[in-house]
Tab-separated table of N, CA, C and O in Angstrom:
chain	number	residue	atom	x	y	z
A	190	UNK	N	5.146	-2.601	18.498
A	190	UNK	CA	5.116	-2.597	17.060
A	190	UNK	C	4.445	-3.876	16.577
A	190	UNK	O	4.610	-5.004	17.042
A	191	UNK	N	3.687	-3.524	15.601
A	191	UNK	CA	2.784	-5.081	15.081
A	191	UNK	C	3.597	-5.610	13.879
A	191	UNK	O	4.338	-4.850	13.256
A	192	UNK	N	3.468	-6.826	13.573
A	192	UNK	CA	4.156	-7.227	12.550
A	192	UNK	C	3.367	-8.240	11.316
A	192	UNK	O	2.727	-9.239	11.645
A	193	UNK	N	3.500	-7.885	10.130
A	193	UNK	CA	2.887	-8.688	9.557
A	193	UNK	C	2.889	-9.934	8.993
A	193	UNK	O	3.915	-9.922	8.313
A	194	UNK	N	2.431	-10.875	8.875
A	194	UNK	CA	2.783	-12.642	8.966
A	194	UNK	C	3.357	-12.524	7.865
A	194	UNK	O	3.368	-11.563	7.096
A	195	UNK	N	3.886	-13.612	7.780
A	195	UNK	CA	4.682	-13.833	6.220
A	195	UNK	C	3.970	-14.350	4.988
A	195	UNK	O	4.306	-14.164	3.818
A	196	UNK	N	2.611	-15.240	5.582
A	196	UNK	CA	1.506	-15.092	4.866
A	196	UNK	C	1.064	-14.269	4.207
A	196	UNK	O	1.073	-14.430	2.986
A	197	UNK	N	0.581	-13.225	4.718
A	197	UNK	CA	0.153	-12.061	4.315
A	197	UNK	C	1.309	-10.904	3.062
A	197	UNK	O	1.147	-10.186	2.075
A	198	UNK	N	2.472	-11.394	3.991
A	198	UNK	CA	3.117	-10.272	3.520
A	198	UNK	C	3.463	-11.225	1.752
A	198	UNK	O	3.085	-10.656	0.728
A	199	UNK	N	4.196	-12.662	1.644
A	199	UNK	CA	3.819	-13.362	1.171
A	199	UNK	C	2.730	-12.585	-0.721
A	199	UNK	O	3.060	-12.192	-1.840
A	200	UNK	N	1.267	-12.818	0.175
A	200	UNK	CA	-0.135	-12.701	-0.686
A	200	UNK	C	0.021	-11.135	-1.386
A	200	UNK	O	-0.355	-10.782	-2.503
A	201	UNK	N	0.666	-10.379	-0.395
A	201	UNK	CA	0.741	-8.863	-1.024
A	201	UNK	C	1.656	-8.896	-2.297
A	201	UNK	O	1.281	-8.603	-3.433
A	202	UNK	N	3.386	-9.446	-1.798
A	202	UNK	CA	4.046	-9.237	-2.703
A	202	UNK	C	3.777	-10.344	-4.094
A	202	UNK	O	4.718	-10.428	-4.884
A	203	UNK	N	2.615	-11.111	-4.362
A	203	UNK	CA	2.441	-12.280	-5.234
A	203	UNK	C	1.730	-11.124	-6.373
A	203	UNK	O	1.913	-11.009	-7.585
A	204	UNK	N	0.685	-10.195	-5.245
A	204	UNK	CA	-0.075	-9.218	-6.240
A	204	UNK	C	0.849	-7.993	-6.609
A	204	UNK	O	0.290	-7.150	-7.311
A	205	UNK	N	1.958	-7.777	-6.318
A	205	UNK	CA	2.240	-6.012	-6.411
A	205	UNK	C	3.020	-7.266	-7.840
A	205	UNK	O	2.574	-7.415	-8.977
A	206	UNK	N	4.164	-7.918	-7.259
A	206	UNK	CA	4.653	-8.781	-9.096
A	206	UNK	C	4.008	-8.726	-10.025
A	206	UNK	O	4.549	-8.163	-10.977
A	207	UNK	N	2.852	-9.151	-10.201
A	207	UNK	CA	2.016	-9.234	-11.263
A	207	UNK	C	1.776	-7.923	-11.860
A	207	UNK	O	1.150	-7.934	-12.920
A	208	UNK	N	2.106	-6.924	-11.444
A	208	UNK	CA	2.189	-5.777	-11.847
A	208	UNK	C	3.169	-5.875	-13.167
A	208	UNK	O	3.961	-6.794	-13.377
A	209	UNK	N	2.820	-4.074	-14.495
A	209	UNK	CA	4.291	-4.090	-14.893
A	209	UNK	C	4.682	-3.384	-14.227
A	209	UNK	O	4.213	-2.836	-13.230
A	210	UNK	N	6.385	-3.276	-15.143
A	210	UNK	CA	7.277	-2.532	-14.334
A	210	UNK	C	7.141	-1.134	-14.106
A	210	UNK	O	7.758	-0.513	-13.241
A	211	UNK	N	5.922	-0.424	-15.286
A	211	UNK	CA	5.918	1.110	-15.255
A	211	UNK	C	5.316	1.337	-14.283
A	211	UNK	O	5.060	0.568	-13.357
A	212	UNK	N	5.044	2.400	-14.411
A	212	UNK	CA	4.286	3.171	-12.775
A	212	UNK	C	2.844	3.362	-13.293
A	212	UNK	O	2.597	3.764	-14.430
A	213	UNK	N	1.712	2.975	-12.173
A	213	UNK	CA	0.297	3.159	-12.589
A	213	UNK	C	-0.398	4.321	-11.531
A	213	UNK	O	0.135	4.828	-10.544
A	214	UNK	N	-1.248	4.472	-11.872
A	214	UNK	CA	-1.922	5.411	-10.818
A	214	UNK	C	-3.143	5.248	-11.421
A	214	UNK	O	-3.215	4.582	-12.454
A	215	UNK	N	-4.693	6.055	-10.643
A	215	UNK	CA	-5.737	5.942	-10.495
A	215	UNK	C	-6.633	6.882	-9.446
A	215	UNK	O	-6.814	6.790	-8.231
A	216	UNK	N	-7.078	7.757	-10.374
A	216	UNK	CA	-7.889	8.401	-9.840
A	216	UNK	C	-9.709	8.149	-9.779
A	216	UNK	O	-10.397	7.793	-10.735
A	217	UNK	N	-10.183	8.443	-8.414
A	217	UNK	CA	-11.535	7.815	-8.741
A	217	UNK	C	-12.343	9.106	-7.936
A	217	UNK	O	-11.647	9.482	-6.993
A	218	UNK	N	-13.423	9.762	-8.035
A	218	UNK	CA	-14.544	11.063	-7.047
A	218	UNK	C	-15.360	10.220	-7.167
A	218	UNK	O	-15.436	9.318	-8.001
A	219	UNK	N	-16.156	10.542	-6.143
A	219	UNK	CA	-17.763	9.962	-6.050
A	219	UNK	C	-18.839	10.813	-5.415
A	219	UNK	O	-19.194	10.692	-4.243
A	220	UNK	N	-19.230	11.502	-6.099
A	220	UNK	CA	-20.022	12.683	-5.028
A	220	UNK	C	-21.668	12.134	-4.699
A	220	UNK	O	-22.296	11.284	-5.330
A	221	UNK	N	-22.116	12.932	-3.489
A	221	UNK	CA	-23.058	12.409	-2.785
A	221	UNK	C	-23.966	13.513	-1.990
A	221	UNK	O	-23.601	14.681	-2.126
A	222	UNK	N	-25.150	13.253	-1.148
A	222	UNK	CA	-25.889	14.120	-0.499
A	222	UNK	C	-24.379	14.757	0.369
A	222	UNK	O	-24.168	15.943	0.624
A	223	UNK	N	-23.671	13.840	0.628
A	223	UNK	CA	-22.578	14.712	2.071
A	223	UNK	C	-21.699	15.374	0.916
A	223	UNK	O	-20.815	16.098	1.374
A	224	UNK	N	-21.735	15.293	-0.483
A	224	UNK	CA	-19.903	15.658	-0.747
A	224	UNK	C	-19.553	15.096	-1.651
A	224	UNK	O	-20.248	14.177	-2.086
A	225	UNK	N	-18.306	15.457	-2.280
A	225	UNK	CA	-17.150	14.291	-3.007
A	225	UNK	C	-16.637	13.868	-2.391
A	225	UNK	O	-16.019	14.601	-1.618
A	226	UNK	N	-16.495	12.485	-2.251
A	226	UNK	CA	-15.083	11.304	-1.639
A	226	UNK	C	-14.248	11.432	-3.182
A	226	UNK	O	-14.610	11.701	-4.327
A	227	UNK	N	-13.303	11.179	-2.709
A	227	UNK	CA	-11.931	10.945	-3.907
A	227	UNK	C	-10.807	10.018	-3.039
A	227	UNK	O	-10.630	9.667	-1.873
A	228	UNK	N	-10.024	9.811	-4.650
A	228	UNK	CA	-8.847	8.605	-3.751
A	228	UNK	C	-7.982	8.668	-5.012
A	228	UNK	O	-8.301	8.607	-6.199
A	229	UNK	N	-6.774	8.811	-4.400
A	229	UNK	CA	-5.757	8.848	-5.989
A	229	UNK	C	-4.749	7.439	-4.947
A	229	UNK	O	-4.430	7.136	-3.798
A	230	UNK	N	-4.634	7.032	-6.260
A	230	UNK	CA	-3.432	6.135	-6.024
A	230	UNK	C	-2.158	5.479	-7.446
A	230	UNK	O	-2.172	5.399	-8.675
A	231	UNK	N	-1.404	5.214	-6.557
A	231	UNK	CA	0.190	5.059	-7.557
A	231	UNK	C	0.485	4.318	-7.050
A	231	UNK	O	0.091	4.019	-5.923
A	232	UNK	N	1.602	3.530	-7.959
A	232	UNK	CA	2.138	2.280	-7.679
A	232	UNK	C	3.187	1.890	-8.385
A	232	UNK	O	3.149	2.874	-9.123
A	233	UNK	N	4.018	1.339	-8.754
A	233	UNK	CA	4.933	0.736	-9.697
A	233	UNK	C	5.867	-0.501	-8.938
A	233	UNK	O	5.996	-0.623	-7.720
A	234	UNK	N	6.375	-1.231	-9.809
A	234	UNK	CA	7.709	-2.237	-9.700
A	234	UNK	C	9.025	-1.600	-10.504
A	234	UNK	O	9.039	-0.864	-11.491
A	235	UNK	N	10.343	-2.260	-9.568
A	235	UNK	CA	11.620	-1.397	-10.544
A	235	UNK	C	12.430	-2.192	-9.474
A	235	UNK	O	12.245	-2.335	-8.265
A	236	UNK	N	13.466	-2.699	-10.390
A	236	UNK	CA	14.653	-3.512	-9.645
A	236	UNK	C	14.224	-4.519	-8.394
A	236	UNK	O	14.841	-4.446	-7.331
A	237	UNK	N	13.194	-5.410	-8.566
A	237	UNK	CA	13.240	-6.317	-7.133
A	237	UNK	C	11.947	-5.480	-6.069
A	237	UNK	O	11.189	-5.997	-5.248
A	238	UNK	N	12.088	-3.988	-6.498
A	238	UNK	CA	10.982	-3.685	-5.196
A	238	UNK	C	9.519	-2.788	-6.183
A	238	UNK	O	9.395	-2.223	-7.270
A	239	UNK	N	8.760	-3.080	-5.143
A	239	UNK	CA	7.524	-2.933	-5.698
A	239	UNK	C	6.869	-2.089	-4.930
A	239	UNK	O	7.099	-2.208	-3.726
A	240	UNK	N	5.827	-0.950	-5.379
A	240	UNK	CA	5.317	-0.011	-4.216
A	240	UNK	C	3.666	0.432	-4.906
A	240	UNK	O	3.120	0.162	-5.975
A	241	UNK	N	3.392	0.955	-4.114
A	241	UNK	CA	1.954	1.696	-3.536
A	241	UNK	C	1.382	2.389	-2.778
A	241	UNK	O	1.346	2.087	-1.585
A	242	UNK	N	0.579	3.874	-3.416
A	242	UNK	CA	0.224	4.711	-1.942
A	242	UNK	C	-1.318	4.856	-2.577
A	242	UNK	O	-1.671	4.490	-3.698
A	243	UNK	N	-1.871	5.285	-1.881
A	243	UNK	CA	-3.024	5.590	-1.805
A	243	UNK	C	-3.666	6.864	-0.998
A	243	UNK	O	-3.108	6.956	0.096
A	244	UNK	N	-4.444	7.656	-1.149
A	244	UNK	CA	-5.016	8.970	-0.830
A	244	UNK	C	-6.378	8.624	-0.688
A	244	UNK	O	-6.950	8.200	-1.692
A	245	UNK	N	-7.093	8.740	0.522
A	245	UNK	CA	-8.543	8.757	0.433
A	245	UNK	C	-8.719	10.097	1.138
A	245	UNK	O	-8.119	10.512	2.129
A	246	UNK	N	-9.668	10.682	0.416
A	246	UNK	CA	-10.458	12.371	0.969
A	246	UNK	C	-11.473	11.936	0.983
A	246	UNK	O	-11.958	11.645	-0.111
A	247	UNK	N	-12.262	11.689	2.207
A	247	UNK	CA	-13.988	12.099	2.406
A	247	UNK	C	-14.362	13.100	2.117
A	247	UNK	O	-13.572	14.007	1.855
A	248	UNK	N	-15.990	13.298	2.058
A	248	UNK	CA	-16.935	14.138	1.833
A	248	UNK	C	-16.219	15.539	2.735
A	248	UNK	O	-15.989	16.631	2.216
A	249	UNK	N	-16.007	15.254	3.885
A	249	UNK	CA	-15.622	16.648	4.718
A	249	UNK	C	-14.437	17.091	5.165
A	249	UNK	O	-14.233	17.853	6.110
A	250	UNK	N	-13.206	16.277	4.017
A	250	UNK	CA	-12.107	16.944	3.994
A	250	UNK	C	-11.056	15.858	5.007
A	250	UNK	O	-9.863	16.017	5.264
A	251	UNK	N	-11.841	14.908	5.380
A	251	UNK	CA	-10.590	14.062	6.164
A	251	UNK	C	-9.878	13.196	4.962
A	251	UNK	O	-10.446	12.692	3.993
A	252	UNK	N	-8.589	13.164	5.263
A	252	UNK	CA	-7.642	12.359	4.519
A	252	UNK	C	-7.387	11.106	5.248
A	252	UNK	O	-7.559	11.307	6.450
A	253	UNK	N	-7.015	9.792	4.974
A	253	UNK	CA	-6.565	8.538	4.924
A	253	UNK	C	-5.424	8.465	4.050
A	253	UNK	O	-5.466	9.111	3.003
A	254	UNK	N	-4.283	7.684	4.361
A	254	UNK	CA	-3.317	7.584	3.854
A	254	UNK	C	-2.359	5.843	3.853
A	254	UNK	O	-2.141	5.247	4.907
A	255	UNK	N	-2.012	5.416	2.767
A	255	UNK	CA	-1.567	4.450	2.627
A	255	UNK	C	-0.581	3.961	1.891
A	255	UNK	O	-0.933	3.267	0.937
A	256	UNK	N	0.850	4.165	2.105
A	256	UNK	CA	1.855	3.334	1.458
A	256	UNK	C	2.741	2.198	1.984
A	256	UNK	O	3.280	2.101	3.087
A	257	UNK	N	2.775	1.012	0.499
A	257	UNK	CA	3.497	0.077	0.615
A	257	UNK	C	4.543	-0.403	-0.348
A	257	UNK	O	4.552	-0.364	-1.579
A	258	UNK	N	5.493	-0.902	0.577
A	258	UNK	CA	6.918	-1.142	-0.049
A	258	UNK	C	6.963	-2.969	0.094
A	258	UNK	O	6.614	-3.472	1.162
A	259	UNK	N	7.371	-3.764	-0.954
A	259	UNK	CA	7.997	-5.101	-0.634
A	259	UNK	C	9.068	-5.019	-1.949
A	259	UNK	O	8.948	-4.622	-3.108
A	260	UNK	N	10.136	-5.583	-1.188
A	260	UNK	CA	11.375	-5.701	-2.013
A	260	UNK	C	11.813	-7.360	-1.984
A	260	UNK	O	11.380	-7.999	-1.025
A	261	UNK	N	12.519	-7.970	-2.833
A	261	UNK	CA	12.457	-9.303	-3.071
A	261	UNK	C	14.184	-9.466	-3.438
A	261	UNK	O	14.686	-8.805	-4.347
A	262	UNK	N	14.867	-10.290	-2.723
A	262	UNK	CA	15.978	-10.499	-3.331
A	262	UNK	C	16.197	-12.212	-3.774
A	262	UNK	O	16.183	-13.070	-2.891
A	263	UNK	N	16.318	-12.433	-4.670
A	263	UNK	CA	15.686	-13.927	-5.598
A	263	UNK	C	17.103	-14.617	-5.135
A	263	UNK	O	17.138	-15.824	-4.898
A	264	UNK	N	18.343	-13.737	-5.011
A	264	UNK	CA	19.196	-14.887	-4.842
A	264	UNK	C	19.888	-15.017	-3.417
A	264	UNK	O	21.008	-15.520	-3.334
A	265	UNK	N	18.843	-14.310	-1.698
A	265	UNK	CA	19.062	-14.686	-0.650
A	265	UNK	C	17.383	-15.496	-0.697
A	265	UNK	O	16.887	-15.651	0.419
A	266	UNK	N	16.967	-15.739	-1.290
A	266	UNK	CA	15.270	-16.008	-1.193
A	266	UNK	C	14.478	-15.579	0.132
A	266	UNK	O	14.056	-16.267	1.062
A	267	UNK	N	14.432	-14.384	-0.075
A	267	UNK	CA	13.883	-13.526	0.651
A	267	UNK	C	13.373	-12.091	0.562
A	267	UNK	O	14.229	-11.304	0.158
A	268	UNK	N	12.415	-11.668	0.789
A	268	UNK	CA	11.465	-10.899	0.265
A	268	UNK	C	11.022	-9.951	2.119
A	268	UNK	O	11.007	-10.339	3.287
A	269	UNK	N	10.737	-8.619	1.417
A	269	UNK	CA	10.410	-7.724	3.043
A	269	UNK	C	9.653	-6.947	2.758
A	269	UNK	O	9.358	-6.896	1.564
A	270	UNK	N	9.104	-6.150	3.547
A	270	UNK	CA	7.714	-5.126	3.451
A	270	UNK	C	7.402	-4.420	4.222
A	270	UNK	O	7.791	-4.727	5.349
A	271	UNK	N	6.619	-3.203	4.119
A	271	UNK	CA	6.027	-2.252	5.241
A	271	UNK	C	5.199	-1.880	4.677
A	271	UNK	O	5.164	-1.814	3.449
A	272	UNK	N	3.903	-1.382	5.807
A	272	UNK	CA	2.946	-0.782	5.248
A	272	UNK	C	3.246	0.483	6.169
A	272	UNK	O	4.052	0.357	7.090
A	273	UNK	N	2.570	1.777	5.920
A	273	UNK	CA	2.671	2.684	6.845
A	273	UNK	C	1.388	3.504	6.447
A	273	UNK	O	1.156	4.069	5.378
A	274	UNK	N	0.594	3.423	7.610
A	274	UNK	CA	-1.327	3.875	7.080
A	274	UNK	C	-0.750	5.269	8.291
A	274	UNK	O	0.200	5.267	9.074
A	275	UNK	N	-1.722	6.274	8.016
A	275	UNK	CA	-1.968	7.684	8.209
A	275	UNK	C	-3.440	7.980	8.400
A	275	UNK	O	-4.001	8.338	7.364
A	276	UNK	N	-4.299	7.907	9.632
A	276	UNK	CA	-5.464	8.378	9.749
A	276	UNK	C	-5.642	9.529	9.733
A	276	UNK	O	-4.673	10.248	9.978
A	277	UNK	N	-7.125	10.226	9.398
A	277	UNK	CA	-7.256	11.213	9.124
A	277	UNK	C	-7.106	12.579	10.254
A	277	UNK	O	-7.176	13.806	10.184
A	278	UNK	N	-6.847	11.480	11.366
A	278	UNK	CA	-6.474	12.467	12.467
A	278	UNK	C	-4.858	12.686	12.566
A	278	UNK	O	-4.425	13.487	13.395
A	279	UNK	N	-4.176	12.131	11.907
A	279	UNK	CA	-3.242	12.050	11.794
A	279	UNK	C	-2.057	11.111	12.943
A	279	UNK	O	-0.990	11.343	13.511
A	280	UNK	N	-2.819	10.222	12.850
A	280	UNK	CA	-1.850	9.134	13.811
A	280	UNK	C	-1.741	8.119	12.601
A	280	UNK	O	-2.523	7.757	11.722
A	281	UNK	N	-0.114	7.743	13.020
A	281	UNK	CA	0.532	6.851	11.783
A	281	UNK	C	0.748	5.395	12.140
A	281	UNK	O	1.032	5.342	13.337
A	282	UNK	N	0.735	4.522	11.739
A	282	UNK	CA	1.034	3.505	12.166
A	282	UNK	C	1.928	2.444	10.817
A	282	UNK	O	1.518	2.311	9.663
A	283	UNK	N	3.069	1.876	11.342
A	283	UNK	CA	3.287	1.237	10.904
A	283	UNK	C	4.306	-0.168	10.837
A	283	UNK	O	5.421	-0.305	11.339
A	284	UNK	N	3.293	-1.403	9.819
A	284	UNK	CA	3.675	-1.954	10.215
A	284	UNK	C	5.070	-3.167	9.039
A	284	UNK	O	5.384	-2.721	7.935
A	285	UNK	N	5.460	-4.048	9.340
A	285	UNK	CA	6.859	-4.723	8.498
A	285	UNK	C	6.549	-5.940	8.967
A	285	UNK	O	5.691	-6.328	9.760
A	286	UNK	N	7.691	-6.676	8.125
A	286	UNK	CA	7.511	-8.195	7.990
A	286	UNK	C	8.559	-8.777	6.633
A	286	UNK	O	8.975	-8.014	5.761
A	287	UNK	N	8.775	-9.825	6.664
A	287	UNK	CA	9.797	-10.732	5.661
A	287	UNK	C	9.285	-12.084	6.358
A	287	UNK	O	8.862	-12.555	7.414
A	288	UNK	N	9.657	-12.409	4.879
A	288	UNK	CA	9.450	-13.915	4.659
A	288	UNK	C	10.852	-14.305	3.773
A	288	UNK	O	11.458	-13.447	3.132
A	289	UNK	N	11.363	-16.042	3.848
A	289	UNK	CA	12.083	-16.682	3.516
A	289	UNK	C	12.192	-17.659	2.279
A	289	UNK	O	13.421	-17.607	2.255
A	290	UNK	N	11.952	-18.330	1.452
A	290	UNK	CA	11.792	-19.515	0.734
A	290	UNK	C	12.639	-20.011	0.711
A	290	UNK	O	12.706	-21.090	0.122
């Protein structure tokens, strides 16, 4: 299992905060000689934890997949996370991490 530095994990949860608290999403197509690519994605903050997924469809129907969780508790000062990615072949991987202050 891989794990992600606290750095990193850290830099993620500095950007998902800055978020508001409602829920966002985002849809984007881009069509081309091969096709439409598309990608929807959602996200929100609520009580301490913060999230994000993401959908990518290529031109020929392969999917990519991406959600992330970091949750923050302000009064153990400590903060945790996972990512969990989904290739289009369908092998999953995923990975976690916490950090301290």
């Amino acid at each position: 299992m891989k794990y992600i530095t606290p750095a990193v994990l850290a830099g993620t949860f500095a950007l998902t905060v800055a978020a508001d608290a409602n829920a966002r999403s985002r849809d984007r197509s881009v069509s081309g000689t091969n096709g439409t690519a598309s990608m929807h994605a959602s996200g929100g903050c609520s009580g301490g934890s913060c999230s994000r997924n993401v959908t990518r469809t290529g031109p020929y129907g392969k999917t990519y997949s991406r959600s992330r969780t970091a949750t923050c508790d302000q009064a153990s000062g400590s903060c945790s996370g996972s990512a969990t990615t989904t290739g289009p072949n369908g092998s999953t991987v995923t990975r976690q991490g916490s950090v301290n202050w």
